[in-house]
Amino acid sequence: MPITSWKVGAGNTAYAMPSTLDPRLIADLRAMRRVVVFTGAGMSAESGIPTFRDRLSGLWAHTDPMEIATPWAFRADPQRVWDWHVLLAGAVCTAAPNAGHAAIAALEQAGLEVTVITQNIDDLHRRAGSREVIELHGNLLRLTSFVDEEAAFAAASPTICRVCDGYAVWEHCDPWAERGDLAAIGLRAGPVPRCPGCGALLRPDVVWFGEPLAVDAIEAAWNAVDRCEALIAVGASLEVEPAASLPWRALARGARVIEVNPAPTALAAECHAAIRGAAAEVLPELFARIWPTRC
Ligand code: APR
């Protein structure tokens, strides 16, 4: 997708190409050492993983997320939800990090303090070499046990399984089961697996609609945003909270904020620069322009 430069935004933002960024902004950014890169599904689009909300190709264009990505959907039809995630895992496992992921990892390796805060569940930032990665919405390829809140709280004193740390389904956990038995189970086609210790159904360790984010993940994200001098928001529609608030929080705290997206969001009108283009094309060029000695 070509990088295009076009109009002046409603706020103080001019849509820019990396080559037309305001030299004063570049000078500011060049002096900065603490950078957050905040990413959404568009970051992995050029790796072949579909986004969620793109009108034609997005996952939610063909599937109602309420039927596939909520705890209630899993409770009602675990096999359907499992099978859908297995298909997505197929796309994730065959995907490779793109030039954008690589550019972010290279920036960290060049000595900047880079924290990646991602909504993506595909692990491509880590596979590209980024070390400081906060996965706000979990990781598709990791499994956890499904906590059926209704059943758990109906029991007089629910047992916690020592293998999966969830509410045990069987009255007595299997004394021979080990954590390693659980780790060996993957997101593969077939019947929904169960925890070998307690019989609880297993599910991908991702955050579905209606579920809270892991407290340590969102706290780490807030800390990184509050410390950063610059935040670059890439490929995120900013429609899902609390992740969507992070770029705004950085702006409010005085950080320089840049958006990279072929379809600018509301942030574009308020941030310091909005670059209309695809992540894999824009990021290597953008970083080379801002930090030429490090890229
Ligand atoms: N480069 C950069 N951005 C792109 C590209 C690309 N090649 N292609 C598409 N985009 C942009 C789109 O314009 C859109 O703004 O990526 C964004 C994708 O938006 P969503 O599909 O809504 O994905 P995301 O913002 O990550 O969704 C947030 O919603 O369904 C939940 O849990 C899911 O983490 C996800 C959350």
mmCIF file of C-alpha atoms and ligand atoms in Angstrom:
data_model
loop_
_atom_site.group_PDB
_atom_site.id
_atom_site.type_symbol
_atom_site.label_atom_id
_atom_site.label_comp_id
_atom_site.label_asym_id
_atom_site.label_seq_id
_atom_site.Cartn_x
_atom_site.Cartn_y
_atom_site.Cartn_z
ATOM 1 C CA MET A 1 0.000 0.000 0.000
ATOM 2 C CA PRO A 2 1.591 3.342 -0.954
ATOM 3 C CA ILE A 3 2.299 5.989 1.625
ATOM 4 C CA THR A 4 0.257 9.060 0.754
ATOM 5 C CA SER A 5 0.439 12.576 2.042
ATOM 6 C CA TRP A 6 -2.748 14.503 1.785
ATOM 7 C CA LYS A 7 -4.667 16.961 3.904
ATOM 8 C CA VAL A 8 -4.298 18.942 7.073
ATOM 9 C CA GLY A 9 -6.303 17.406 9.908
ATOM 10 C CA ALA A 10 -9.075 19.060 11.879
ATOM 11 C CA GLY A 11 -6.783 19.543 14.856
ATOM 12 C CA ASN A 12 -3.156 20.578 14.616
ATOM 13 C CA THR A 13 -2.109 17.504 12.662
ATOM 14 C CA ALA A 14 -0.951 17.347 9.071
ATOM 15 C CA TYR A 15 -1.154 13.903 7.506
ATOM 16 C CA ALA A 16 2.420 13.263 6.586
ATOM 17 C CA MET A 17 4.889 10.876 5.059
ATOM 18 C CA PRO A 18 8.016 10.119 7.045
ATOM 19 C CA SER A 19 9.865 12.335 4.555
ATOM 20 C CA THR A 20 7.536 15.291 5.146
ATOM 21 C CA LEU A 21 7.468 15.192 8.941
ATOM 22 C CA ASP A 22 8.018 18.556 10.576
ATOM 23 C CA PRO A 23 11.797 18.875 11.185
ATOM 24 C CA ARG A 24 11.108 20.275 14.673
ATOM 25 C CA LEU A 25 9.167 17.136 15.549
ATOM 26 C CA ILE A 26 11.979 14.980 14.191
ATOM 27 C CA ALA A 27 14.509 16.901 16.258
ATOM 28 C CA ASP A 28 12.349 16.426 19.375
ATOM 29 C CA LEU A 29 11.941 12.716 18.741
ATOM 30 C CA ARG A 30 15.616 12.190 17.993
ATOM 31 C CA ALA A 31 16.490 13.337 21.501
ATOM 32 C CA MET A 32 14.057 10.874 23.066
ATOM 33 C CA ARG A 33 15.060 7.534 24.514
ATOM 34 C CA ARG A 34 11.892 6.065 26.002
ATOM 35 C CA VAL A 35 9.493 4.953 23.309
ATOM 36 C CA VAL A 36 6.247 2.995 23.438
ATOM 37 C CA VAL A 37 5.036 1.309 20.288
ATOM 38 C CA PHE A 38 1.350 0.545 20.703
ATOM 39 C CA THR A 39 0.068 -1.946 18.149
ATOM 40 C CA GLY A 40 -3.210 -3.408 16.925
ATOM 41 C CA ALA A 41 -4.218 -5.912 14.288
ATOM 42 C CA GLY A 42 -3.051 -3.695 11.385
ATOM 43 C CA MET A 43 0.516 -4.303 12.566
ATOM 44 C CA SER A 44 0.248 -7.933 11.451
ATOM 45 C CA ALA A 45 -1.907 -7.373 8.356
ATOM 46 C CA GLU A 46 1.094 -7.571 6.022
ATOM 47 C CA SER A 47 2.097 -10.821 7.714
ATOM 48 C CA GLY A 48 -1.156 -12.254 6.392
ATOM 49 C CA ILE A 49 -3.199 -12.211 9.595
ATOM 50 C CA PRO A 50 -6.598 -10.596 9.072
ATOM 51 C CA THR A 51 -7.603 -7.573 11.141
ATOM 52 C CA PHE A 52 -10.866 -7.609 13.077
ATOM 53 C CA ARG A 53 -12.775 -4.619 11.765
ATOM 54 C CA ASP A 54 -11.675 -4.021 8.187
ATOM 55 C CA ARG A 55 -14.939 -3.823 6.300
ATOM 56 C CA LEU A 56 -14.403 -6.705 3.860
ATOM 57 C CA SER A 57 -11.514 -8.783 5.130
ATOM 58 C CA GLY A 58 -11.849 -8.273 8.916
ATOM 59 C CA LEU A 59 -12.668 -11.280 11.093
ATOM 60 C CA TRP A 60 -15.721 -9.527 12.488
ATOM 61 C CA ALA A 61 -17.017 -8.828 8.970
ATOM 62 C CA HIS A 62 -18.056 -12.478 8.726
ATOM 63 C CA THR A 63 -18.511 -13.568 12.318
ATOM 64 C CA ASP A 64 -20.389 -12.044 15.215
ATOM 65 C CA PRO A 65 -17.769 -11.672 17.970
ATOM 66 C CA MET A 66 -20.489 -12.254 20.568
ATOM 67 C CA GLU A 67 -20.884 -15.796 19.212
ATOM 68 C CA ILE A 68 -17.199 -16.599 19.153
ATOM 69 C CA ALA A 69 -15.202 -14.383 21.486
ATOM 70 C CA THR A 70 -17.052 -14.239 24.786
ATOM 71 C CA PRO A 71 -17.101 -16.540 27.833
ATOM 72 C CA TRP A 72 -20.843 -17.007 27.307
ATOM 73 C CA ALA A 73 -20.256 -18.234 23.759
ATOM 74 C CA PHE A 74 -17.699 -20.751 25.035
ATOM 75 C CA ARG A 75 -20.017 -21.934 27.784
ATOM 76 C CA ALA A 76 -22.844 -22.417 25.274
ATOM 77 C CA ASP A 77 -20.805 -24.122 22.535
ATOM 78 C CA PRO A 78 -17.172 -24.739 23.482
ATOM 79 C CA GLN A 79 -16.443 -26.776 20.359
ATOM 80 C CA ARG A 80 -17.554 -24.021 17.995
ATOM 81 C CA VAL A 81 -15.424 -21.428 19.787
ATOM 82 C CA TRP A 82 -12.442 -23.820 19.936
ATOM 83 C CA ASP A 83 -12.710 -24.647 16.209
ATOM 84 C CA TRP A 84 -12.779 -20.950 15.270
ATOM 85 C CA HIS A 85 -9.641 -20.267 17.294
ATOM 86 C CA VAL A 86 -7.936 -23.319 15.749
ATOM 87 C CA LEU A 87 -8.510 -21.777 12.299
ATOM 88 C CA LEU A 88 -7.064 -18.467 13.458
ATOM 89 C CA ALA A 89 -4.095 -20.293 14.972
ATOM 90 C CA GLY A 90 -3.479 -21.814 11.532
ATOM 91 C CA ALA A 91 -3.040 -18.317 10.083
ATOM 92 C CA VAL A 92 -0.873 -17.227 13.024
ATOM 93 C CA CYS A 93 1.418 -20.256 12.862
ATOM 94 C CA THR A 94 2.128 -19.842 9.164
ATOM 95 C CA ALA A 95 2.711 -16.068 9.484
ATOM 96 C CA ALA A 96 6.145 -14.506 9.837
ATOM 97 C CA PRO A 97 7.000 -11.114 11.334
ATOM 98 C CA ASN A 98 7.020 -8.366 8.696
ATOM 99 C CA ALA A 99 9.412 -5.478 8.101
ATOM 100 C CA GLY A 100 7.484 -3.354 10.600
ATOM 101 C CA HIS A 101 7.926 -5.868 13.446
ATOM 102 C CA ALA A 102 11.603 -6.135 12.507
ATOM 103 C CA ALA A 103 12.062 -2.346 12.534
ATOM 104 C CA ILE A 104 10.607 -2.102 16.049
ATOM 105 C CA ALA A 105 12.853 -4.897 17.327
ATOM 106 C CA ALA A 106 15.891 -3.272 15.691
ATOM 107 C CA LEU A 107 15.180 -0.006 17.487
ATOM 108 C CA GLU A 108 15.293 -1.783 20.844
ATOM 109 C CA GLN A 109 18.468 -3.625 19.877
ATOM 110 C CA ALA A 110 20.027 -0.289 18.880
ATOM 111 C CA GLY A 111 19.757 0.890 22.475
ATOM 112 C CA LEU A 112 16.502 2.812 22.762
ATOM 113 C CA GLU A 113 14.202 1.886 25.634
ATOM 114 C CA VAL A 114 11.350 0.473 23.578
ATOM 115 C CA THR A 115 8.258 -1.074 25.115
ATOM 116 C CA VAL A 116 5.804 -2.741 22.774
ATOM 117 C CA ILE A 117 2.249 -2.694 24.074
ATOM 118 C CA THR A 118 0.196 -4.886 21.797
ATOM 119 C CA GLN A 119 -3.404 -5.911 21.505
ATOM 120 C CA ASN A 120 -2.299 -8.689 19.180
ATOM 121 C CA ILE A 121 -2.359 -12.305 20.278
ATOM 122 C CA ASP A 122 -0.041 -13.593 17.530
ATOM 123 C CA ASP A 123 3.383 -13.376 19.230
ATOM 124 C CA LEU A 124 4.966 -11.794 16.131
ATOM 125 C CA HIS A 125 6.681 -9.002 18.077
ATOM 126 C CA ARG A 126 8.580 -11.538 20.189
ATOM 127 C CA ARG A 127 9.347 -13.656 17.154
ATOM 128 C CA ALA A 128 10.811 -10.544 15.486
ATOM 129 C CA GLY A 129 13.135 -10.084 18.472
ATOM 130 C CA SER A 130 11.377 -7.509 20.664
ATOM 131 C CA ARG A 131 12.014 -8.271 24.332
ATOM 132 C CA GLU A 132 9.815 -5.773 26.170
ATOM 133 C CA VAL A 133 6.380 -6.865 24.987
ATOM 134 C CA ILE A 134 3.179 -6.361 26.957
ATOM 135 C CA GLU A 135 0.400 -8.535 25.549
ATOM 136 C CA LEU A 136 -2.764 -6.789 26.664
ATOM 137 C CA HIS A 137 -5.128 -9.338 25.149
ATOM 138 C CA GLY A 138 -3.171 -12.486 25.892
ATOM 139 C CA ASN A 139 -1.611 -15.022 23.555
ATOM 140 C CA LEU A 140 -3.518 -17.305 21.210
ATOM 141 C CA LEU A 141 -1.054 -20.162 21.369
ATOM 142 C CA ARG A 142 -1.112 -20.467 25.168
ATOM 143 C CA LEU A 143 -3.955 -22.357 26.842
ATOM 144 C CA THR A 144 -5.647 -21.828 30.166
ATOM 145 C CA SER A 145 -8.581 -23.504 31.864
ATOM 146 C CA PHE A 146 -12.071 -22.130 31.379
ATOM 147 C CA VAL A 147 -13.532 -20.796 34.566
ATOM 148 C CA ASP A 148 -17.252 -21.369 34.524
ATOM 149 C CA GLU A 149 -18.118 -18.721 37.094
ATOM 150 C CA GLU A 150 -21.684 -19.933 37.591
ATOM 151 C CA ALA A 151 -20.659 -23.513 38.317
ATOM 152 C CA ALA A 152 -17.687 -22.462 40.440
ATOM 153 C CA PHE A 153 -19.687 -20.158 42.668
ATOM 154 C CA ALA A 154 -22.569 -22.629 42.936
ATOM 155 C CA ALA A 155 -20.207 -25.092 44.626
ATOM 156 C CA ALA A 156 -19.956 -24.777 48.407
ATOM 157 C CA SER A 157 -16.162 -24.586 48.382
ATOM 158 C CA PRO A 158 -14.618 -24.844 44.915
ATOM 159 C CA THR A 159 -11.267 -26.618 44.738
ATOM 160 C CA ILE A 160 -8.376 -24.893 42.975
ATOM 161 C CA CYS A 161 -6.576 -27.268 40.639
ATOM 162 C CA ARG A 162 -2.824 -27.413 41.271
ATOM 163 C CA VAL A 163 -2.184 -28.167 37.576
ATOM 164 C CA CYS A 164 -4.117 -25.335 35.869
ATOM 165 C CA ASP A 165 -4.760 -23.002 38.844
ATOM 166 C CA GLY A 166 -8.436 -22.835 37.836
ATOM 167 C CA TYR A 167 -11.573 -24.017 39.610
ATOM 168 C CA ALA A 168 -11.468 -27.801 39.508
ATOM 169 C CA VAL A 169 -14.305 -29.583 37.765
ATOM 170 C CA TRP A 170 -13.637 -33.064 39.156
ATOM 171 C CA GLU A 171 -14.167 -33.476 42.862
ATOM 172 C CA HIS A 172 -10.661 -34.930 43.269
ATOM 173 C CA CYS A 173 -7.760 -33.726 41.158
ATOM 174 C CA ASP A 174 -5.644 -36.433 39.538
ATOM 175 C CA PRO A 175 -2.636 -36.745 41.870
ATOM 176 C CA TRP A 176 -0.403 -37.934 39.023
ATOM 177 C CA ALA A 177 -1.073 -35.049 36.658
ATOM 178 C CA GLU A 178 1.749 -32.522 36.204
ATOM 179 C CA ARG A 179 1.904 -28.986 34.846
ATOM 180 C CA GLY A 180 4.007 -30.360 31.997
ATOM 181 C CA ASP A 181 1.021 -32.493 30.889
ATOM 182 C CA LEU A 182 -0.987 -29.315 30.526
ATOM 183 C CA ALA A 183 1.803 -27.482 28.685
ATOM 184 C CA ALA A 184 1.962 -30.304 26.139
ATOM 185 C CA ILE A 185 -1.615 -29.687 25.020
ATOM 186 C CA GLY A 186 -1.908 -27.301 22.060
ATOM 187 C CA LEU A 187 -4.560 -25.391 20.142
ATOM 188 C CA ARG A 188 -5.200 -28.128 17.571
ATOM 189 C CA ALA A 189 -8.164 -29.459 15.631
ATOM 190 C CA GLY A 190 -10.209 -32.014 17.555
ATOM 191 C CA PRO A 191 -12.393 -32.135 20.654
ATOM 192 C CA VAL A 192 -11.892 -29.358 23.193
ATOM 193 C CA PRO A 193 -9.199 -30.706 25.551
ATOM 194 C CA ARG A 194 -9.500 -30.786 29.307
ATOM 195 C CA CYS A 195 -7.047 -30.036 32.079
ATOM 196 C CA PRO A 196 -5.375 -33.345 32.919
ATOM 197 C CA GLY A 197 -5.514 -32.447 36.594
ATOM 198 C CA CYS A 198 -9.121 -31.459 37.151
ATOM 199 C CA GLY A 199 -11.109 -31.937 33.962
ATOM 200 C CA ALA A 200 -11.804 -28.250 33.301
ATOM 201 C CA LEU A 201 -12.201 -27.390 29.633
ATOM 202 C CA LEU A 202 -9.179 -25.634 28.153
ATOM 203 C CA ARG A 203 -9.392 -22.449 26.084
ATOM 204 C CA PRO A 204 -6.954 -20.039 24.435
ATOM 205 C CA ASP A 205 -5.423 -17.647 26.963
ATOM 206 C CA VAL A 206 -6.829 -14.532 25.274
ATOM 207 C CA VAL A 207 -9.079 -11.773 26.549
ATOM 208 C CA TRP A 208 -12.590 -12.147 25.169
ATOM 209 C CA PHE A 209 -15.269 -9.466 25.182
ATOM 210 C CA GLY A 210 -16.711 -9.119 28.657
ATOM 211 C CA GLU A 211 -13.500 -10.246 30.361
ATOM 212 C CA PRO A 212 -11.075 -8.063 32.305
ATOM 213 C CA LEU A 213 -7.488 -7.604 31.195
ATOM 214 C CA ALA A 214 -4.812 -9.194 33.365
ATOM 215 C CA VAL A 215 -4.053 -6.674 36.095
ATOM 216 C CA ASP A 216 -0.278 -6.994 35.711
ATOM 217 C CA ALA A 217 -0.529 -6.374 31.944
ATOM 218 C CA ILE A 218 -2.611 -3.209 32.128
ATOM 219 C CA GLU A 219 -0.558 -1.868 35.054
ATOM 220 C CA ALA A 220 2.667 -2.485 33.132
ATOM 221 C CA ALA A 221 1.131 -0.702 30.135
ATOM 222 C CA TRP A 222 0.104 2.319 32.211
ATOM 223 C CA ASN A 223 3.590 2.500 33.726
ATOM 224 C CA ALA A 224 5.268 2.339 30.324
ATOM 225 C CA VAL A 225 2.950 5.001 28.905
ATOM 226 C CA ASP A 226 3.482 7.268 31.901
ATOM 227 C CA ARG A 227 7.276 7.012 31.515
ATOM 228 C CA CYS A 228 7.494 7.303 27.735
ATOM 229 C CA GLU A 229 8.601 10.372 25.839
ATOM 230 C CA ALA A 230 7.116 9.217 22.532
ATOM 231 C CA LEU A 231 4.315 6.819 21.613
ATOM 232 C CA ILE A 232 3.752 5.445 18.143
ATOM 233 C CA ALA A 233 0.293 3.935 17.600
ATOM 234 C CA VAL A 234 0.299 1.443 14.741
ATOM 235 C CA GLY A 235 -2.618 -0.360 13.116
ATOM 236 C CA ALA A 236 -5.118 0.031 15.939
ATOM 237 C CA SER A 237 -8.699 1.175 15.414
ATOM 238 C CA LEU A 238 -8.852 2.388 19.028
ATOM 239 C CA GLU A 239 -12.336 0.996 19.444
ATOM 240 C CA VAL A 240 -11.740 -1.330 22.380
ATOM 241 C CA GLU A 241 -11.096 -0.125 25.913
ATOM 242 C CA PRO A 242 -9.069 0.056 28.037
ATOM 243 C CA ALA A 243 -6.336 -0.314 25.381
ATOM 244 C CA ALA A 244 -7.803 2.487 23.257
ATOM 245 C CA SER A 245 -7.122 5.053 25.985
ATOM 246 C CA LEU A 246 -3.374 4.468 26.083
ATOM 247 C CA PRO A 247 -2.362 6.844 23.238
ATOM 248 C CA TRP A 248 -4.642 9.515 24.691
ATOM 249 C CA ARG A 249 -3.062 9.023 28.107
ATOM 250 C CA ALA A 250 0.395 9.525 26.552
ATOM 251 C CA LEU A 251 -0.805 12.707 24.823
ATOM 252 C CA ALA A 252 -2.285 14.055 28.047
ATOM 253 C CA ARG A 253 1.022 13.459 29.819
ATOM 254 C CA GLY A 254 2.957 15.443 27.221
ATOM 255 C CA ALA A 255 4.536 12.644 25.180
ATOM 256 C CA ARG A 256 4.940 13.048 21.419
ATOM 257 C CA VAL A 257 2.370 10.815 19.732
ATOM 258 C CA ILE A 258 2.404 9.591 16.132
ATOM 259 C CA GLU A 259 -0.207 7.430 14.435
ATOM 260 C CA VAL A 260 0.573 5.043 11.571
ATOM 261 C CA ASN A 261 -2.574 3.714 9.915
ATOM 262 C CA PRO A 262 -3.953 3.613 6.351
ATOM 263 C CA ALA A 263 -7.320 4.726 7.801
ATOM 264 C CA PRO A 264 -6.653 7.377 10.442
ATOM 265 C CA THR A 265 -8.607 7.206 13.695
ATOM 266 C CA ALA A 266 -9.866 10.052 15.888
ATOM 267 C CA LEU A 267 -6.354 10.228 17.337
ATOM 268 C CA ALA A 268 -5.024 11.521 14.004
ATOM 269 C CA ALA A 269 -6.587 14.933 14.502
ATOM 270 C CA GLU A 270 -5.050 15.382 17.938
ATOM 271 C CA CYS A 271 -1.644 13.742 17.798
ATOM 272 C CA HIS A 272 1.635 15.266 16.622
ATOM 273 C CA ALA A 273 1.741 13.486 13.267
ATOM 274 C CA ALA A 274 -0.507 11.044 11.461
ATOM 275 C CA ILE A 275 1.064 8.933 8.772
ATOM 276 C CA ARG A 276 -1.379 7.346 6.406
ATOM 277 C CA GLY A 277 0.201 4.102 5.322
ATOM 278 C CA ALA A 278 0.871 0.460 6.050
ATOM 279 C CA ALA A 279 3.008 -0.583 9.017
ATOM 280 C CA ALA A 280 5.565 -2.691 7.146
ATOM 281 C CA GLU A 281 6.268 0.130 4.709
ATOM 282 C CA VAL A 282 6.096 3.132 6.999
ATOM 283 C CA LEU A 283 7.914 1.976 10.145
ATOM 284 C CA PRO A 284 11.352 1.196 8.635
ATOM 285 C CA GLU A 285 11.298 4.537 6.805
ATOM 286 C CA LEU A 286 9.981 6.454 9.810
ATOM 287 C CA PHE A 287 12.564 5.064 12.232
ATOM 288 C CA ALA A 288 15.408 5.611 9.755
ATOM 289 C CA ARG A 289 14.344 9.233 9.462
ATOM 290 C CA ILE A 290 14.002 9.874 13.189
ATOM 291 C CA TRP A 291 16.925 7.816 14.476
ATOM 292 C CA PRO A 292 19.235 7.530 11.423
ATOM 293 C CA THR A 293 22.278 6.508 13.412
ATOM 294 C CA ARG A 294 20.406 3.666 15.072
ATOM 295 C CA CYS A 295 18.562 2.156 12.100
HETATM 296 N N1 APR B 1 -0.789 -1.222 8.532
HETATM 297 C C1 APR B 1 -1.249 -0.463 9.566
HETATM 298 N N2 APR B 1 -2.548 -0.421 9.928
HETATM 299 C C2 APR B 1 -3.425 -1.167 9.224
HETATM 300 C C3 APR B 1 -3.029 -1.976 8.143
HETATM 301 C C4 APR B 1 -1.634 -1.987 7.793
HETATM 302 N N3 APR B 1 -1.169 -2.728 6.795
HETATM 303 N N4 APR B 1 -4.131 -2.596 7.652
HETATM 304 C C5 APR B 1 -5.170 -2.192 8.410
HETATM 305 N N5 APR B 1 -4.760 -1.329 9.361
HETATM 306 C C6 APR B 1 -5.530 -0.656 10.416
HETATM 307 C C7 APR B 1 -6.994 -0.441 10.116
HETATM 308 O O1 APR B 1 -7.187 0.788 9.406
HETATM 309 C C8 APR B 1 -7.600 -0.376 11.521
HETATM 310 O O2 APR B 1 -7.534 0.939 12.058
HETATM 311 O O3 APR B 1 -5.524 -1.522 11.528
HETATM 312 C C9 APR B 1 -6.662 -1.262 12.331
HETATM 313 C C10 APR B 1 -7.273 -2.592 12.705
HETATM 314 O O4 APR B 1 -8.353 -2.375 13.560
HETATM 315 P P1 APR B 1 -9.123 -3.581 14.273
HETATM 316 O O5 APR B 1 -9.436 -4.630 13.275
HETATM 317 O O6 APR B 1 -10.254 -2.995 15.037
HETATM 318 O O7 APR B 1 -8.016 -4.196 15.244
HETATM 319 P P2 APR B 1 -7.616 -3.719 16.699
HETATM 320 O O8 APR B 1 -7.636 -2.247 16.836
HETATM 321 O O9 APR B 1 -6.350 -4.406 17.020
HETATM 322 O O10 APR B 1 -8.798 -4.338 17.560
HETATM 323 C C11 APR B 1 -8.766 -4.235 18.959
HETATM 324 O O11 APR B 1 -10.624 -5.718 19.185
HETATM 325 O O12 APR B 1 -11.770 -7.611 18.554
HETATM 326 C C12 APR B 1 -10.907 -7.083 19.472
HETATM 327 O O13 APR B 1 -9.488 -8.255 20.892
HETATM 328 C C13 APR B 1 -9.590 -7.820 19.565
HETATM 329 O O14 APR B 1 -7.398 -6.932 20.045
HETATM 330 C C14 APR B 1 -8.553 -6.756 19.260
HETATM 331 C C15 APR B 1 -9.292 -5.474 19.601
#
